[in-house]
Short mmCIF file of C-alpha atoms in Angstrom, two decimals:
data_model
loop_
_atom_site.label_atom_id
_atom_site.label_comp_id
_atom_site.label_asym_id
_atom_site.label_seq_id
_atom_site.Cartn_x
_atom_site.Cartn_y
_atom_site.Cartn_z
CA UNK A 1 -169.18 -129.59 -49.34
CA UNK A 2 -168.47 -127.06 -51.92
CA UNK A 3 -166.14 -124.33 -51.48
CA UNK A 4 -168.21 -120.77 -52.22
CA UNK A 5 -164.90 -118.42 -52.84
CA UNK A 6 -167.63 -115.68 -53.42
CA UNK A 7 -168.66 -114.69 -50.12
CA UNK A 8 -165.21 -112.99 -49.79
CA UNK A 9 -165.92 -110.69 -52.77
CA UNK A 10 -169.10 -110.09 -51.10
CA UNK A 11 -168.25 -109.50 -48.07
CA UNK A 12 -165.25 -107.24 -49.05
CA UNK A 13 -165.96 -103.83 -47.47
CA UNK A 14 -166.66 -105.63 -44.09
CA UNK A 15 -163.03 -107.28 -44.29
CA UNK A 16 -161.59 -104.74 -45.92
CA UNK A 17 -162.37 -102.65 -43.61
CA UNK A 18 -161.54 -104.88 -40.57
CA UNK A 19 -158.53 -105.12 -42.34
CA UNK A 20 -157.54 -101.69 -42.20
CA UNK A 21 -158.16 -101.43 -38.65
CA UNK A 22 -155.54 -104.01 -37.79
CA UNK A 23 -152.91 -102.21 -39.76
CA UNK A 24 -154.05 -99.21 -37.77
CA UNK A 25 -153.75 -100.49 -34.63
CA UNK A 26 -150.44 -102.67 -35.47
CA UNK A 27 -149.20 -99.56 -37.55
CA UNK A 28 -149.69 -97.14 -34.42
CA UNK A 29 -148.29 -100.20 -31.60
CA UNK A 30 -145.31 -100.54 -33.77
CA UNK A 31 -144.58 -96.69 -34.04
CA UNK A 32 -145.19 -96.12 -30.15
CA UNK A 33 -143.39 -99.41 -28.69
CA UNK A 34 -140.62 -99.39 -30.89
CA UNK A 35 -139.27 -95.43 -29.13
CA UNK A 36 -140.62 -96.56 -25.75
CA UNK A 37 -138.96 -99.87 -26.24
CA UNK A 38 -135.43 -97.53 -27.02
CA UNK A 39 -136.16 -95.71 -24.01
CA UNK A 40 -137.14 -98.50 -21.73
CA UNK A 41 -133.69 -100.16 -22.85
CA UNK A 42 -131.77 -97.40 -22.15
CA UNK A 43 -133.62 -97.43 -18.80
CA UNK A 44 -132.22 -100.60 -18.23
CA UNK A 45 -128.85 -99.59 -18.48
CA UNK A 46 -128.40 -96.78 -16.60
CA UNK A 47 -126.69 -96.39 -13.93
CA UNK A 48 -129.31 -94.29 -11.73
CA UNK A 49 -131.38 -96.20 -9.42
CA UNK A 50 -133.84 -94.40 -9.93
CA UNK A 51 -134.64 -95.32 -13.47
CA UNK A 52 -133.20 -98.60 -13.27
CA UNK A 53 -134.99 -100.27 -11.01
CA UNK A 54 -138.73 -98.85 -12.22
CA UNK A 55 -137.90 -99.58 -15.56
CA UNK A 56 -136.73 -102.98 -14.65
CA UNK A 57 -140.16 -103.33 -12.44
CA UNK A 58 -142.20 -102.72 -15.75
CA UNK A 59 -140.65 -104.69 -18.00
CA UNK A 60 -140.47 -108.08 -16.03
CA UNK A 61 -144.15 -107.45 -14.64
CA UNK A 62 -145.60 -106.66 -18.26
CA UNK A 63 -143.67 -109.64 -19.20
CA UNK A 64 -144.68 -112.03 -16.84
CA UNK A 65 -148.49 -111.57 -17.33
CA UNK A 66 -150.47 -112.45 -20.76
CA UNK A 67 -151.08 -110.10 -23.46
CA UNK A 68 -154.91 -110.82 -22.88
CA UNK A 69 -154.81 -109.61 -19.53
CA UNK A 70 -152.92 -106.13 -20.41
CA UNK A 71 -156.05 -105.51 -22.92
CA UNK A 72 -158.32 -106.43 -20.19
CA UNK A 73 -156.68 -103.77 -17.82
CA UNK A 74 -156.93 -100.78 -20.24
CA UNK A 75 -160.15 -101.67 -21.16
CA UNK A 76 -162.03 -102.42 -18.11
CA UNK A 77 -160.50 -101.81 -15.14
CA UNK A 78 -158.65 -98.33 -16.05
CA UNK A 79 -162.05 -96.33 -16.52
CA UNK A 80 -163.08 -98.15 -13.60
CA UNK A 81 -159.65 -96.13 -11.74
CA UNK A 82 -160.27 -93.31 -13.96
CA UNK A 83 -163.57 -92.62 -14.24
CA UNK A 84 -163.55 -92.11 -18.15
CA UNK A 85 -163.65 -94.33 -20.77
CA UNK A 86 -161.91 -93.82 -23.82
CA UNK A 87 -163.30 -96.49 -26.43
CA UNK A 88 -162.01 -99.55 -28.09
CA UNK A 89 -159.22 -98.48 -30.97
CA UNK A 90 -157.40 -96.19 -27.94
CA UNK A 91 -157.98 -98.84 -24.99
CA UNK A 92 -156.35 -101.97 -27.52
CA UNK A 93 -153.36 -99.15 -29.17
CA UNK A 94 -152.61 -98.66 -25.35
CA UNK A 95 -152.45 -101.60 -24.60
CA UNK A 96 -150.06 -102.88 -27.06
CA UNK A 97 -147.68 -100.10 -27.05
CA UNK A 98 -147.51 -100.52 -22.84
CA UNK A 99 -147.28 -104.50 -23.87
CA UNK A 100 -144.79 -104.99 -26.70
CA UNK A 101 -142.33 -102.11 -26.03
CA UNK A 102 -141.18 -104.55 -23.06
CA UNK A 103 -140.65 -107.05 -26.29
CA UNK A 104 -138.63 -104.62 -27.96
CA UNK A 105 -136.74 -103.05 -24.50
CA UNK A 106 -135.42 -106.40 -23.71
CA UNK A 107 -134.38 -106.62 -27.37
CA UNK A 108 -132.64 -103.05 -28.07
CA UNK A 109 -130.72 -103.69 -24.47
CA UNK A 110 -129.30 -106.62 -25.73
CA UNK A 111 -128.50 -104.55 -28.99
CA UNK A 112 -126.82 -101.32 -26.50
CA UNK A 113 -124.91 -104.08 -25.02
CA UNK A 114 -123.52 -105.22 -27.57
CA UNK A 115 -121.68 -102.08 -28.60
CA UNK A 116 -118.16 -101.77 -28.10
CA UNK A 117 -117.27 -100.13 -24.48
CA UNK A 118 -113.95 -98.49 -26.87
CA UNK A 119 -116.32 -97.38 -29.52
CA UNK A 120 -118.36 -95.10 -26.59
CA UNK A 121 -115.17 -93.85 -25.26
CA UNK A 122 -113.50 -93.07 -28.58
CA UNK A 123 -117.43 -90.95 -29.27
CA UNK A 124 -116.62 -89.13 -25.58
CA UNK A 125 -112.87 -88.52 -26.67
CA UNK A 126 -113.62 -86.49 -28.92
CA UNK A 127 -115.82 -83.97 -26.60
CA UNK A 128 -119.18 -85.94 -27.83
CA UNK A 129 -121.72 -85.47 -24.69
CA UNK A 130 -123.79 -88.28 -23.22
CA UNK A 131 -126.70 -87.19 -24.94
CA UNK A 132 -124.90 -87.08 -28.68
CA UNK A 133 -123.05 -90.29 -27.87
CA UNK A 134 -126.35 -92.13 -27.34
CA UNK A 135 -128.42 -90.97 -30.21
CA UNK A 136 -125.32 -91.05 -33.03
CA UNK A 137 -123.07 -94.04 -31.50
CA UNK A 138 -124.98 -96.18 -28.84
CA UNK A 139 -128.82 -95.97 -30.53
CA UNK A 140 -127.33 -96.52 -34.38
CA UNK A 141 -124.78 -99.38 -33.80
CA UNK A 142 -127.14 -100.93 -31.07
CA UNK A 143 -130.20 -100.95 -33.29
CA UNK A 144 -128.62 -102.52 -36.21
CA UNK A 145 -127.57 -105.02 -34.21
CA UNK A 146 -130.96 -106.43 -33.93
CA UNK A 147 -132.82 -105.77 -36.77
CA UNK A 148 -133.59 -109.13 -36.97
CA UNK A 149 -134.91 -109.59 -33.89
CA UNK A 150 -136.95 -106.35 -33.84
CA UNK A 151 -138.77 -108.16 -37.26
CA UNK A 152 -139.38 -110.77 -35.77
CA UNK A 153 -140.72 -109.18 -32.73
CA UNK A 154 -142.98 -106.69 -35.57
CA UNK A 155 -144.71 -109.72 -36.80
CA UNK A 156 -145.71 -111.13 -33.59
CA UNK A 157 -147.22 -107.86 -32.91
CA UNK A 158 -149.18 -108.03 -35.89
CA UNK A 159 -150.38 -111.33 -34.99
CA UNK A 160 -150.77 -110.55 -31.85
CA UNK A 161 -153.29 -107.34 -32.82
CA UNK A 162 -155.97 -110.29 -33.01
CA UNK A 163 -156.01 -109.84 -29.54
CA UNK A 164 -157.74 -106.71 -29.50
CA UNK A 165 -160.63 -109.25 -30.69
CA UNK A 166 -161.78 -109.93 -26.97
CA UNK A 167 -163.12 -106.01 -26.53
CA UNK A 168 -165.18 -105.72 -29.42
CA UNK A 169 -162.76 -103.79 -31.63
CA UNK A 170 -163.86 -104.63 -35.15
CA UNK A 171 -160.20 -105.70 -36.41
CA UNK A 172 -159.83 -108.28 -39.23
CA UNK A 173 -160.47 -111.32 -37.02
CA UNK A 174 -163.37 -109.66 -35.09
CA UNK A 175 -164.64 -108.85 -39.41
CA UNK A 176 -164.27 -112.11 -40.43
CA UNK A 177 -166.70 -113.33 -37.25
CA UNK A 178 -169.18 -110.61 -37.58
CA UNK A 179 -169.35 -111.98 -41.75
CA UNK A 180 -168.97 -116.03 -40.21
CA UNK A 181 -172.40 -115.40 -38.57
CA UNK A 182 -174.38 -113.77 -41.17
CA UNK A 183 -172.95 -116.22 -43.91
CA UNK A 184 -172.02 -119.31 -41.61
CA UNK A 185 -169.01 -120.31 -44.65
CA UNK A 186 -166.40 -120.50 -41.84
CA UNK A 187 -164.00 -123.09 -44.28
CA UNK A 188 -164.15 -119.76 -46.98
CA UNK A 189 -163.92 -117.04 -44.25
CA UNK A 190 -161.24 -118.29 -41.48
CA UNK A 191 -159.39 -120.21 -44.48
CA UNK A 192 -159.05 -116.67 -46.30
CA UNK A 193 -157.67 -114.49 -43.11
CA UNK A 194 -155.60 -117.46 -42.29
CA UNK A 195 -153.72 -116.54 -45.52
CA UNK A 196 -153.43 -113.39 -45.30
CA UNK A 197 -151.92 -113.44 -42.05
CA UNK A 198 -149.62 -116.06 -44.06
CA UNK A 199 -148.57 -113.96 -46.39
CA UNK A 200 -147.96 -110.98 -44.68
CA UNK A 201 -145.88 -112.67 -41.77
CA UNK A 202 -144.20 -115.60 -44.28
CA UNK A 203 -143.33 -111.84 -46.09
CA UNK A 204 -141.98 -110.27 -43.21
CA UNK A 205 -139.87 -113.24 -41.85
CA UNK A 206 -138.27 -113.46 -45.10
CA UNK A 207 -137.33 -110.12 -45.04
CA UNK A 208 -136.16 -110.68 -41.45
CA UNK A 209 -133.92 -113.72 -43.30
CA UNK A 210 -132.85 -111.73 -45.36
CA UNK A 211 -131.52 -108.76 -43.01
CA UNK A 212 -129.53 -111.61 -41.32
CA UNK A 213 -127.55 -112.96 -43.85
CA UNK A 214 -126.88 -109.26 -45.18
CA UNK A 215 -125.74 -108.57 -41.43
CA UNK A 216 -123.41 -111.57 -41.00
CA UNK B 1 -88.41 -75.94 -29.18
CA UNK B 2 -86.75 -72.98 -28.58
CA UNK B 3 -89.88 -71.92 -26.39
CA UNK B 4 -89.95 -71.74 -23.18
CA UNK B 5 -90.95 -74.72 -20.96
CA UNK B 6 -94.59 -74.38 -19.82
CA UNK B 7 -96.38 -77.52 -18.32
CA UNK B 8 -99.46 -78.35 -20.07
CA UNK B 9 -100.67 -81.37 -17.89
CA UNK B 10 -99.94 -81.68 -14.59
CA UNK B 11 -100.51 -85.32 -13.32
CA UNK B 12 -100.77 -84.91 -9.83
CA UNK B 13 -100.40 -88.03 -6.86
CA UNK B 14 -103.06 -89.77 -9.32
CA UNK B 15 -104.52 -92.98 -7.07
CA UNK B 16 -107.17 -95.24 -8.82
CA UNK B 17 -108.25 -98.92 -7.97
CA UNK B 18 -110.39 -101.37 -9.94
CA UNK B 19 -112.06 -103.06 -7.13
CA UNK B 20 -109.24 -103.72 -4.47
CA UNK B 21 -106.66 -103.96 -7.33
CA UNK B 22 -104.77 -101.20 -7.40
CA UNK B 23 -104.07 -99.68 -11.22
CA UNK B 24 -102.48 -96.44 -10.24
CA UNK B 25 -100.24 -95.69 -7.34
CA UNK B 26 -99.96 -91.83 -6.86
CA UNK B 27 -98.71 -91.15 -9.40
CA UNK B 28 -97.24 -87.70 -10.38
CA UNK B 29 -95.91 -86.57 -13.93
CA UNK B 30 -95.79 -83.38 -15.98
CA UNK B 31 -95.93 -83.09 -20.01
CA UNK B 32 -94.92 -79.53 -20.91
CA UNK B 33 -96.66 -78.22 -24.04
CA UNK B 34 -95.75 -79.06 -27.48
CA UNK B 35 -93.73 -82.14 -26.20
CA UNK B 36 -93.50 -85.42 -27.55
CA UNK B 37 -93.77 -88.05 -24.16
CA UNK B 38 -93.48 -91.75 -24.75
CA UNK B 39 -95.11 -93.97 -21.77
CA UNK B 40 -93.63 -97.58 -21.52
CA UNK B 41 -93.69 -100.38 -19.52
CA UNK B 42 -95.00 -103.98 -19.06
CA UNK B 43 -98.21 -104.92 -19.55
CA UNK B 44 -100.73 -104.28 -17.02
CA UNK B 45 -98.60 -101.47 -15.42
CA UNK B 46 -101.49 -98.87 -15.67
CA UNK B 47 -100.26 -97.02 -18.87
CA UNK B 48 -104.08 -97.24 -20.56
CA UNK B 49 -105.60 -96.29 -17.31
CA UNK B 50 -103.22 -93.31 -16.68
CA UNK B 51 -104.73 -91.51 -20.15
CA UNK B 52 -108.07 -92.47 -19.28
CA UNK B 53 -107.60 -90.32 -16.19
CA UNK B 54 -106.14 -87.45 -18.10
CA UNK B 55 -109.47 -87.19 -20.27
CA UNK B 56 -112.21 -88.37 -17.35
CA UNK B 57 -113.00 -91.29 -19.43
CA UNK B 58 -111.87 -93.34 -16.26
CA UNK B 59 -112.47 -91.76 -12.68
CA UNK B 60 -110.12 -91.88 -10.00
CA UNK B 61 -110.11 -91.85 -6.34
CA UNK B 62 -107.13 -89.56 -5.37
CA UNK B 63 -105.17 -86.89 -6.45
CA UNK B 64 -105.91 -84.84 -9.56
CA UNK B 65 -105.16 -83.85 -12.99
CA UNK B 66 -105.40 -80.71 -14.12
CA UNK B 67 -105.05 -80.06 -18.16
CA UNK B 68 -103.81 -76.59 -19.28
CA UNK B 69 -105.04 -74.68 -15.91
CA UNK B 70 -108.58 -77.16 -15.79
CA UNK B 71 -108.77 -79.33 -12.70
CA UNK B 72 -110.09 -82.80 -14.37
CA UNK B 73 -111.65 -83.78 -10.64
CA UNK B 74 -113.71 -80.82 -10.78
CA UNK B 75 -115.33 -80.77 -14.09
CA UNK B 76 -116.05 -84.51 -13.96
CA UNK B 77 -119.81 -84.85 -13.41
CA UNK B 78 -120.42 -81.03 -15.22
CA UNK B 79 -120.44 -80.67 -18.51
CA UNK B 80 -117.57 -79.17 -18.64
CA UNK B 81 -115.45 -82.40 -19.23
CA UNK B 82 -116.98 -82.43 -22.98
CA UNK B 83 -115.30 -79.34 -23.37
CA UNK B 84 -111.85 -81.03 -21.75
CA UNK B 85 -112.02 -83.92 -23.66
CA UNK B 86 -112.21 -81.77 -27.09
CA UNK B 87 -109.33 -80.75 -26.76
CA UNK B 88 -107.48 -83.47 -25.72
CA UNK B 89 -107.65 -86.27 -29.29
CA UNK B 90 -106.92 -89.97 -28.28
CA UNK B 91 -106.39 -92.64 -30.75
CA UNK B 92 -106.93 -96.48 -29.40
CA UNK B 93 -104.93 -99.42 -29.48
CA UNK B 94 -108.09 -101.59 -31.82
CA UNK B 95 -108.99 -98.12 -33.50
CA UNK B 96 -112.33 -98.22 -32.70
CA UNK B 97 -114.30 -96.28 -35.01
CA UNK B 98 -117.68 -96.35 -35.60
CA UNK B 99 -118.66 -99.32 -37.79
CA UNK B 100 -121.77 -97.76 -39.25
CA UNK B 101 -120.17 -94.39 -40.42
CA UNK B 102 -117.58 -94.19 -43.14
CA UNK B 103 -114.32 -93.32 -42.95
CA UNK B 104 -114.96 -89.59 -43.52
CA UNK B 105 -118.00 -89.45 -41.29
CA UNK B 106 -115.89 -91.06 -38.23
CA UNK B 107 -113.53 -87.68 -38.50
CA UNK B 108 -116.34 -85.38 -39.09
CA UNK B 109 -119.13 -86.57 -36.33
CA UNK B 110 -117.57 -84.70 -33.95
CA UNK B 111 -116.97 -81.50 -35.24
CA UNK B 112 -120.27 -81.11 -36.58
CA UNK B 113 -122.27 -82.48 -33.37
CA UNK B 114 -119.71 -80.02 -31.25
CA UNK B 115 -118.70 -76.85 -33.26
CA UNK B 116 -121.66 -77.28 -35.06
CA UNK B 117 -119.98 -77.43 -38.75
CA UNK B 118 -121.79 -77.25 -41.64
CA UNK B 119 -122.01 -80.10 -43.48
CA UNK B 120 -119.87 -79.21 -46.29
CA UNK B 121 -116.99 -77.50 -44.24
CA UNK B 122 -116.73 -80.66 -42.31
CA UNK B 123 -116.28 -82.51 -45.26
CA UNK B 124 -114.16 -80.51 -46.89
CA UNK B 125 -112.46 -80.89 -43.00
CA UNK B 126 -112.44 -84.16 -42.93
CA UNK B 127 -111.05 -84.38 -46.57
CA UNK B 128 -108.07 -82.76 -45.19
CA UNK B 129 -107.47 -84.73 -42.32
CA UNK B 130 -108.02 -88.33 -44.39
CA UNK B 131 -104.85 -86.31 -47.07
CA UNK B 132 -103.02 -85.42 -44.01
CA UNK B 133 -103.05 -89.42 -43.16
CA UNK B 134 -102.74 -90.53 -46.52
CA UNK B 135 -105.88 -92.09 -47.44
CA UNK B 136 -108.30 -89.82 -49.14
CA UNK B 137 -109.66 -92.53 -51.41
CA UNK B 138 -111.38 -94.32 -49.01
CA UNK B 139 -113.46 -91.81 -47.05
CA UNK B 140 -116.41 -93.32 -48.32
CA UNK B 141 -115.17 -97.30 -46.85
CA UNK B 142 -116.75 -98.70 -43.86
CA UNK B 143 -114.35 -99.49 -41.47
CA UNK B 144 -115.21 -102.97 -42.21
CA UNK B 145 -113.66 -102.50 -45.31
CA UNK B 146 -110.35 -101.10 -44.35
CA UNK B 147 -107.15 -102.60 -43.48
CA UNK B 148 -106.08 -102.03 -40.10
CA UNK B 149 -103.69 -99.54 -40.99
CA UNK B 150 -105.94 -97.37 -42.63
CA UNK B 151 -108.33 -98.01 -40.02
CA UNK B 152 -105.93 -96.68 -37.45
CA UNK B 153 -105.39 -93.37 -39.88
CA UNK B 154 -108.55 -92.53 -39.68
CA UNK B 155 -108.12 -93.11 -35.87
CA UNK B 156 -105.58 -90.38 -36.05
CA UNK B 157 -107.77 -88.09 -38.30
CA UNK B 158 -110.77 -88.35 -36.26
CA UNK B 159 -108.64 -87.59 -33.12
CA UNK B 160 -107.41 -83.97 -34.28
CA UNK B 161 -110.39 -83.39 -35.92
CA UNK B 162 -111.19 -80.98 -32.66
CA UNK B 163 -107.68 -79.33 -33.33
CA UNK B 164 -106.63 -80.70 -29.91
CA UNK B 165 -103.98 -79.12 -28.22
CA UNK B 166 -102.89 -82.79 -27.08
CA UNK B 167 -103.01 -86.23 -28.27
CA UNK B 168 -103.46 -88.88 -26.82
CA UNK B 169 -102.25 -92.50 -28.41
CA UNK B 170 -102.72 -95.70 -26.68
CA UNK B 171 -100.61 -98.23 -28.20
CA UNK B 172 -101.70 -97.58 -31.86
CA UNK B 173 -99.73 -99.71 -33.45
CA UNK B 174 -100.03 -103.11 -30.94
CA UNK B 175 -102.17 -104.26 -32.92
CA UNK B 176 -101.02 -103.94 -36.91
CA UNK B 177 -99.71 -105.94 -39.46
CA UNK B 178 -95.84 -105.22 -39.50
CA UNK B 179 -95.53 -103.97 -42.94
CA UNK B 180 -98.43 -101.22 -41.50
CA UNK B 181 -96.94 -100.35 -38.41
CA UNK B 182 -94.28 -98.10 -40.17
CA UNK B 183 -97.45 -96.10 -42.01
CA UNK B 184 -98.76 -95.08 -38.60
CA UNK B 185 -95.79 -94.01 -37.03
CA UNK B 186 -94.62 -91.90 -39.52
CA UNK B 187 -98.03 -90.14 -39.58
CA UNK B 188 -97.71 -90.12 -35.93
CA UNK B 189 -93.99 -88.44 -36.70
CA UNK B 190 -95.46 -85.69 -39.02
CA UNK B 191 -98.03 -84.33 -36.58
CA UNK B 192 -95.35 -84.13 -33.52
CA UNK B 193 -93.58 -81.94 -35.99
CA UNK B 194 -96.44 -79.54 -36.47
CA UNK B 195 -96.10 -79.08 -32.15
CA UNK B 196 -99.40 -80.75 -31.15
CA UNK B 197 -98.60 -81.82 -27.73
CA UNK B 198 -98.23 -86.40 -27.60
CA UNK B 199 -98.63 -88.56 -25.15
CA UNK B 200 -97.88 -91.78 -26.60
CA UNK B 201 -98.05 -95.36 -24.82
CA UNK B 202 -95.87 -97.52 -27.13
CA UNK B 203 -93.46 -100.84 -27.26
CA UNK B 204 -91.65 -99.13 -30.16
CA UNK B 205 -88.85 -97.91 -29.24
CA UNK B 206 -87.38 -96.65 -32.54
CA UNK B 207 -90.23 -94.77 -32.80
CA UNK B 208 -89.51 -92.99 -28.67
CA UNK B 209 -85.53 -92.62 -30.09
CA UNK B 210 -86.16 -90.67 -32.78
CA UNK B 211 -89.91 -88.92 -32.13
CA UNK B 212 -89.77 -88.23 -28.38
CA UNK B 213 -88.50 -85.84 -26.72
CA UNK B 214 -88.96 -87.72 -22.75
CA UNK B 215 -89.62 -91.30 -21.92
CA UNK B 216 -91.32 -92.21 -18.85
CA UNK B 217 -91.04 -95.86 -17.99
CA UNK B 218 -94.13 -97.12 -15.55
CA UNK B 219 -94.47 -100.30 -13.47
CA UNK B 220 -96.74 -101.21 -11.29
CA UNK B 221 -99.37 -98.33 -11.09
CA UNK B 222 -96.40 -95.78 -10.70
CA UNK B 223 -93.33 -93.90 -12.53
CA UNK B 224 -90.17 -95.16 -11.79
CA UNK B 225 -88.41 -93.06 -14.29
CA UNK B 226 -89.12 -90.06 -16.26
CA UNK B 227 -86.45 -88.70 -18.44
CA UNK B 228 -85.34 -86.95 -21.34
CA UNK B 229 -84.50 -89.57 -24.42
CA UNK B 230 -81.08 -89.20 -24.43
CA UNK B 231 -80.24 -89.78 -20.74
CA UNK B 232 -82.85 -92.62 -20.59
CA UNK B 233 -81.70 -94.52 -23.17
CA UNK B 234 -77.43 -93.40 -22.31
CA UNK B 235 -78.01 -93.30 -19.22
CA UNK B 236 -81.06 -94.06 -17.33
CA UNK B 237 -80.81 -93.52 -13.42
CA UNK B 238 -82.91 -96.52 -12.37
CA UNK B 239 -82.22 -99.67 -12.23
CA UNK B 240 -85.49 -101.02 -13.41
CA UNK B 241 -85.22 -98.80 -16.59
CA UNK B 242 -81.61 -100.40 -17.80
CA UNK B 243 -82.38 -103.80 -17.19
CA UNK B 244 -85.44 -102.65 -19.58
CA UNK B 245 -83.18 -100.14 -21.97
CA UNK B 246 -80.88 -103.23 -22.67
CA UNK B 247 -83.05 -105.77 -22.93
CA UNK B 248 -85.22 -103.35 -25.54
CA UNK B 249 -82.25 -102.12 -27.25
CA UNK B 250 -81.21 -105.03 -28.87
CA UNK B 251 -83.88 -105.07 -30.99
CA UNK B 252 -83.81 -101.62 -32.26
#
């Protein structure tokens, strides 16, 4: 059983560009879910009924069903309510965004929370309106807060952008199949993404680490 | 003064409960402009809560206040409490600036968010206000990085950063260092000389003999006295207020 390292420099341009659709997809999750995720956590503070309890509706249903099934919804069943279908890239960067910003909502809450009641009133003493106390006081102090759990929260996203597997979308995983079956050298193949995914997550933990200690 | 008396904030059968405690009691009290009022009293007796109500940052159930001609119960809810609250500085018992701004940006948020100042007359505002507290040096510290003195300065720059007409101080220097307390007050001394209006909640009673010009002494959600220095400390009508006056006196 001889390794053949080879087939990955052959098959570059197929990973490669697998590759790049999973940093699409996780780029474009992370940069809708993480202001959704802000506004779904203010949602769950608020005092109005009206947004609370909606926003508290979402969050623990997306939460309480798998990621798999979310996909499944936006791809399948919504053009099915809809009548149009809108491909494989938007369907799985839907899904994701309506999927992890619960992640990060529960998260940033527990960040808003955290700030000091005095430090809110001291922002309003000064003639600060609710609107300026949230994005300059609440949203800056809150966020920092947890950093670290936001990281750690990004890199399960990017694992979790292997998901987007089950529709057909041509991300790194789905790549390394489509090149599995034309050179059957799954040891070479799945050993290779394996690492990446390794290195890019070992990578972002450490940063994560990192923010911690620099925080405490 | 040699002004004329004119009443600034009118305090006005002010009832509030927490739950089915009660934390103010009617209460009624005017603070004519330009004077220096020290609020004492045990702990607990609804001295925070009573300049909570003045600003809106607490609501209350009856009565009303109304600050220099504006009814507090009717611009709560509008946005015209922003404008209320501008004008009215308050500086907290654990200082509580902003932890992610320095010292200089705490003073300035404000009156760049609300007058919309430039960025460089703000600074050059805030430098001002961090001299006028005597601690220029550090307005680029984190308030991490700050003794609690200087922490509480720029607690007192950032509150007449708006050019208030009134400040508000809620037992600013409960909790500092000893050697730190004297700092504070004698900032706090300065700026009732330049006739800002001061309501000041405070155990220091040195500070009420020779800054103030009326005491009020609460207990219990309510005022039981309300009198000019002199007579309260001389003289002071109630009964709860000497048993207090010699009990506090002694350690003047």
């Amino acid at each position: 059983m001889g390794l053949d390292l080879s087939v990955i420099a052959r098959n570059s341009n197929v990973l490669w560009g697998g590759f790049l659709t999973t940093l699409k997809l996780f780029g474009i999750a992370f940069a809708g879910g993480l202001p959704l995720g802000i506004l779904l956590g203010l949602g769950r503070l608020s005092s109005k009924k009206w947004i609370y309890y909606p926003v508290s509706a979402y969050i623990n249903f997306i939460r309480n069903v798998p990621l798999l099934m979310v996909v499944f919804w936006i791809y399948f069943a919504l053009p099915i309510v809809t009548g149009h279908n809108i491909g494989r890239l938007p369907s799985a960067v839907i899904a994701f965004i309506v999927f992890e910003a619960t992640y990060f909502g529960e998260i940033i809450r527990a960040g808003f929370q955290s700030v000091k009641k005095g430090e809110m009133q001291a922002a309003y003493s000064t003639g600060l309106t609710y609107t300026q106390v949230t994005r300059y006081i609440l949203i800056p102090i809150g966020l920092r807060r947890v950093i670290p759990s936001l990281m750690t929260q990004t890199i399960v996203i990017f694992q979790d952008t292997s998901l987007a597997y089950v529709i057909g979308l041509r991300e790194f995983v789905r790549a390394s199949t489509v090149v599995n079956a034309r050179e059957v050298r799954s040891l070479e193949i799945f050993g290779f993404v394996a690492l990446v995914y390794l290195v890019i997550c070992l990578a972002g933990s450490t940063i994560s680490n990192r923010l911690e200690e620099e925080g405490e | 003064m040699a002004n004329e008396k004119e009443t600034l904030i009118k305090i006005d059968e002010v009832g509030k409960w927490y739950e089915d405690v009660q934390a103010l009691d009617g209460i009624s009290m005017e603070i004519d402009r330009k004077d220096v009022v020290v609020i004492c009293g045990p702990s607990g007796c609804g001295k925070s809560t009573l300049l909570r109500c003045i600003n809106g940052l607490e609501e209350f159930e009856e009565g009303d206040v109304i600050v220099d001609g504006v009814s507090v119960r009717e611009v709560r809810g509008t946005k015209n409490i922003y404008k209320l609250r501008s004008k009215i500085g308050m500086v907290f018992q654990h200082f509580e600036l902003y932890p992610h701004l320095t010292a200089l940006e705490n003073v300035t948020l404000a009156p760049k968010k609300v007058f919309n100042m430039s960025k460089k007359e703000a600074r050059q505002k805030g430098m001002e206000l961090l001299e006028r507290v005597g601690i220029p040096e550090q307005a680029d510290q984190k308030p991490g990085e700050l003794s609690g003195g200087q922490q509480q300065r720029v607690g007192i720059a950032r509150a007449i950063a708006m050019d208030p007409q009134t400040i508000m101080f809620d037992e600013p220097t409960s909790a500092l260092d000893p050697e730190m307390i004297r700092d504070v007050l004698e900032v706090m001394a300065d700026l009732a000389k330049e006739g800002l209006t001061m309501i000041v909640v405070t155990h220091e009673m040195g500070f009420a003999k020779e800054v103030a010009d009326e005491i009020a002494f609460m207990e219990n959600g309510n005022i039981v006295e309300h009198n000019d220095v002199e007579t309260f400390f001389k003289n002071p009508e109630s009964e709860r207020a000497k048993e207090f006056v010699d009990r506090v006196l002694v350690h003047i």
